[in-house]
Coordinates of C-alpha atoms in Angstrom, one line a residue:
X275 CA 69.1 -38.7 12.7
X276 CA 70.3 -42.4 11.8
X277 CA 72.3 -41.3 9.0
X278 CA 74.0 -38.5 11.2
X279 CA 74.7 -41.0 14.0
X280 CA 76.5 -43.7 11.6
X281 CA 78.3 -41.4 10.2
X282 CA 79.8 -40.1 13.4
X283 CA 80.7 -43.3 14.7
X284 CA 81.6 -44.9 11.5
X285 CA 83.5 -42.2 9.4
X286 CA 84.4 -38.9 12.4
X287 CA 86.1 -37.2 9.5
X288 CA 82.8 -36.7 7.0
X289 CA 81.2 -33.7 8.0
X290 CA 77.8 -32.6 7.0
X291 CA 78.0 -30.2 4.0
X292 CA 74.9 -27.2 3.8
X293 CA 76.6 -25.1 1.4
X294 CA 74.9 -26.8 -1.7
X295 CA 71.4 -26.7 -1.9
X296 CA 69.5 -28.8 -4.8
X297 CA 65.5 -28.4 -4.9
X298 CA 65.0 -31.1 -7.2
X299 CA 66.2 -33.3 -5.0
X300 CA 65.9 -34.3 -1.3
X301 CA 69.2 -35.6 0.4
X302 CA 72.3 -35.1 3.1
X303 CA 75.6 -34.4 1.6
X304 CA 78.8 -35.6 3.8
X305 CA 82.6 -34.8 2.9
X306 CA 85.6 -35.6 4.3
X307 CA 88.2 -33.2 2.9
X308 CA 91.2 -35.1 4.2
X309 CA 90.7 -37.8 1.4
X310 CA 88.3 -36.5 -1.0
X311 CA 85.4 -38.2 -0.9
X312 CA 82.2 -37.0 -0.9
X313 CA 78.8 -39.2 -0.1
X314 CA 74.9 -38.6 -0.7
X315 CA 72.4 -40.1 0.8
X316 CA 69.4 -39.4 -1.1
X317 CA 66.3 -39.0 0.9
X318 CA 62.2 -40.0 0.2
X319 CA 59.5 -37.8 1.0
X320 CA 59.1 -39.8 4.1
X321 CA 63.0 -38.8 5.2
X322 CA 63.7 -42.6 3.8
X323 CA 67.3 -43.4 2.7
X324 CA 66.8 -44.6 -0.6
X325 CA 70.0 -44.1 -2.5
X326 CA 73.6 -43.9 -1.2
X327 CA 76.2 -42.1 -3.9
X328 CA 79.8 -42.1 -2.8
X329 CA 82.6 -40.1 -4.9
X330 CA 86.1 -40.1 -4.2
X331 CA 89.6 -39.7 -5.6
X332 CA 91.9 -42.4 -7.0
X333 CA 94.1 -42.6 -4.2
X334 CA 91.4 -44.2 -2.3
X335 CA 90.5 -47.4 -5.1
X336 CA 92.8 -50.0 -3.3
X337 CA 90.8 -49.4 0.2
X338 CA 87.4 -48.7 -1.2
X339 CA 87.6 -52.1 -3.1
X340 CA 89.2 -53.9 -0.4
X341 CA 86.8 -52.8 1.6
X342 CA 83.8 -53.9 -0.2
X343 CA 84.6 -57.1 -1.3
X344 CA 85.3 -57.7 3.0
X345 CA 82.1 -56.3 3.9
X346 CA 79.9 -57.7 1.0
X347 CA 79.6 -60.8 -1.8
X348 CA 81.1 -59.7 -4.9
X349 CA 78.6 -60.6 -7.7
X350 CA 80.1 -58.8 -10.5
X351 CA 83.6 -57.4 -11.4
X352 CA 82.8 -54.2 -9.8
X353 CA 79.3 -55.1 -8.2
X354 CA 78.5 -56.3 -4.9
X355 CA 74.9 -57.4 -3.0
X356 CA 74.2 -57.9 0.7
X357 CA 71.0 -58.3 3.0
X358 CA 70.3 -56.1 6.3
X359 CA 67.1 -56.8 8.2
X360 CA 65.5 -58.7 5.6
X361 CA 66.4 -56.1 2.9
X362 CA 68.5 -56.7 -0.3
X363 CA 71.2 -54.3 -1.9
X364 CA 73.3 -54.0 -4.7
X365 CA 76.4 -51.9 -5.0
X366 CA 78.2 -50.6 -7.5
X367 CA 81.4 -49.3 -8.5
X368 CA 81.7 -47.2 -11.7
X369 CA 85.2 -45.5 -12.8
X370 CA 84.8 -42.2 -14.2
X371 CA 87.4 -39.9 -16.0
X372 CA 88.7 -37.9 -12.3
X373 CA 87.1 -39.9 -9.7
X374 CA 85.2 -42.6 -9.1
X375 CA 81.6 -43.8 -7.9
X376 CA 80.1 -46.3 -5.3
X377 CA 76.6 -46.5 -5.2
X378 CA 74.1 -48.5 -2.9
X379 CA 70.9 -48.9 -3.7
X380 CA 67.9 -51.4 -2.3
X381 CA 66.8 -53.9 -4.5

């Protein structure tokens, strides 16, 4: 319900995606077909966010990294950490052959 209400409020163009269904794994699949991204949140038994995968095209580099090193402390040349109530992250940016990857996970 948290995930559906930031993403709402924070990003109206992601809607949530059903079509794909994956039983190994337990997660919420959001795109936003204007720009061509695409975000995961992976999910615990206990309906946890423990993961956060976000794919997107090229065009959106500038913005994404822009973005992040705003929002967070760059601690790498394409990592990043921040704290939210009490709770460490890392995040990472990894650029693959057609698109590229943001990933936040909890330390």
């Amino acid at each position: 319900v948290e995930i559906a209400a930031l993403m709402k409020t924070s990003n109206p163009d992601f809607k949530l995606d059903k079509s794909a269904v994956n039983h190994t794994f337990k997660y919420l699949k959001y795109v936003d077909k204007i720009t061509e991204q695409t975000a995961l949140f992976f999910m615990s038994d206990n309906d946890i966010c423990t993961y956060v995968r976000w794919m997107s095209d090229y065009s959106n580099l500038n913005d994404m990294i822009g973005m992040l090193n705003r929002k967070y402390k760059k601690t790498g040349t394409n990592s990043w950490s921040f704290a939210e109530k009490g709770e460490k992250f890392t995040v990472t940016l990894v650029e693959d052959e057609w698109y590229f990857t943001v990933s936040y996970r909890k330390d």
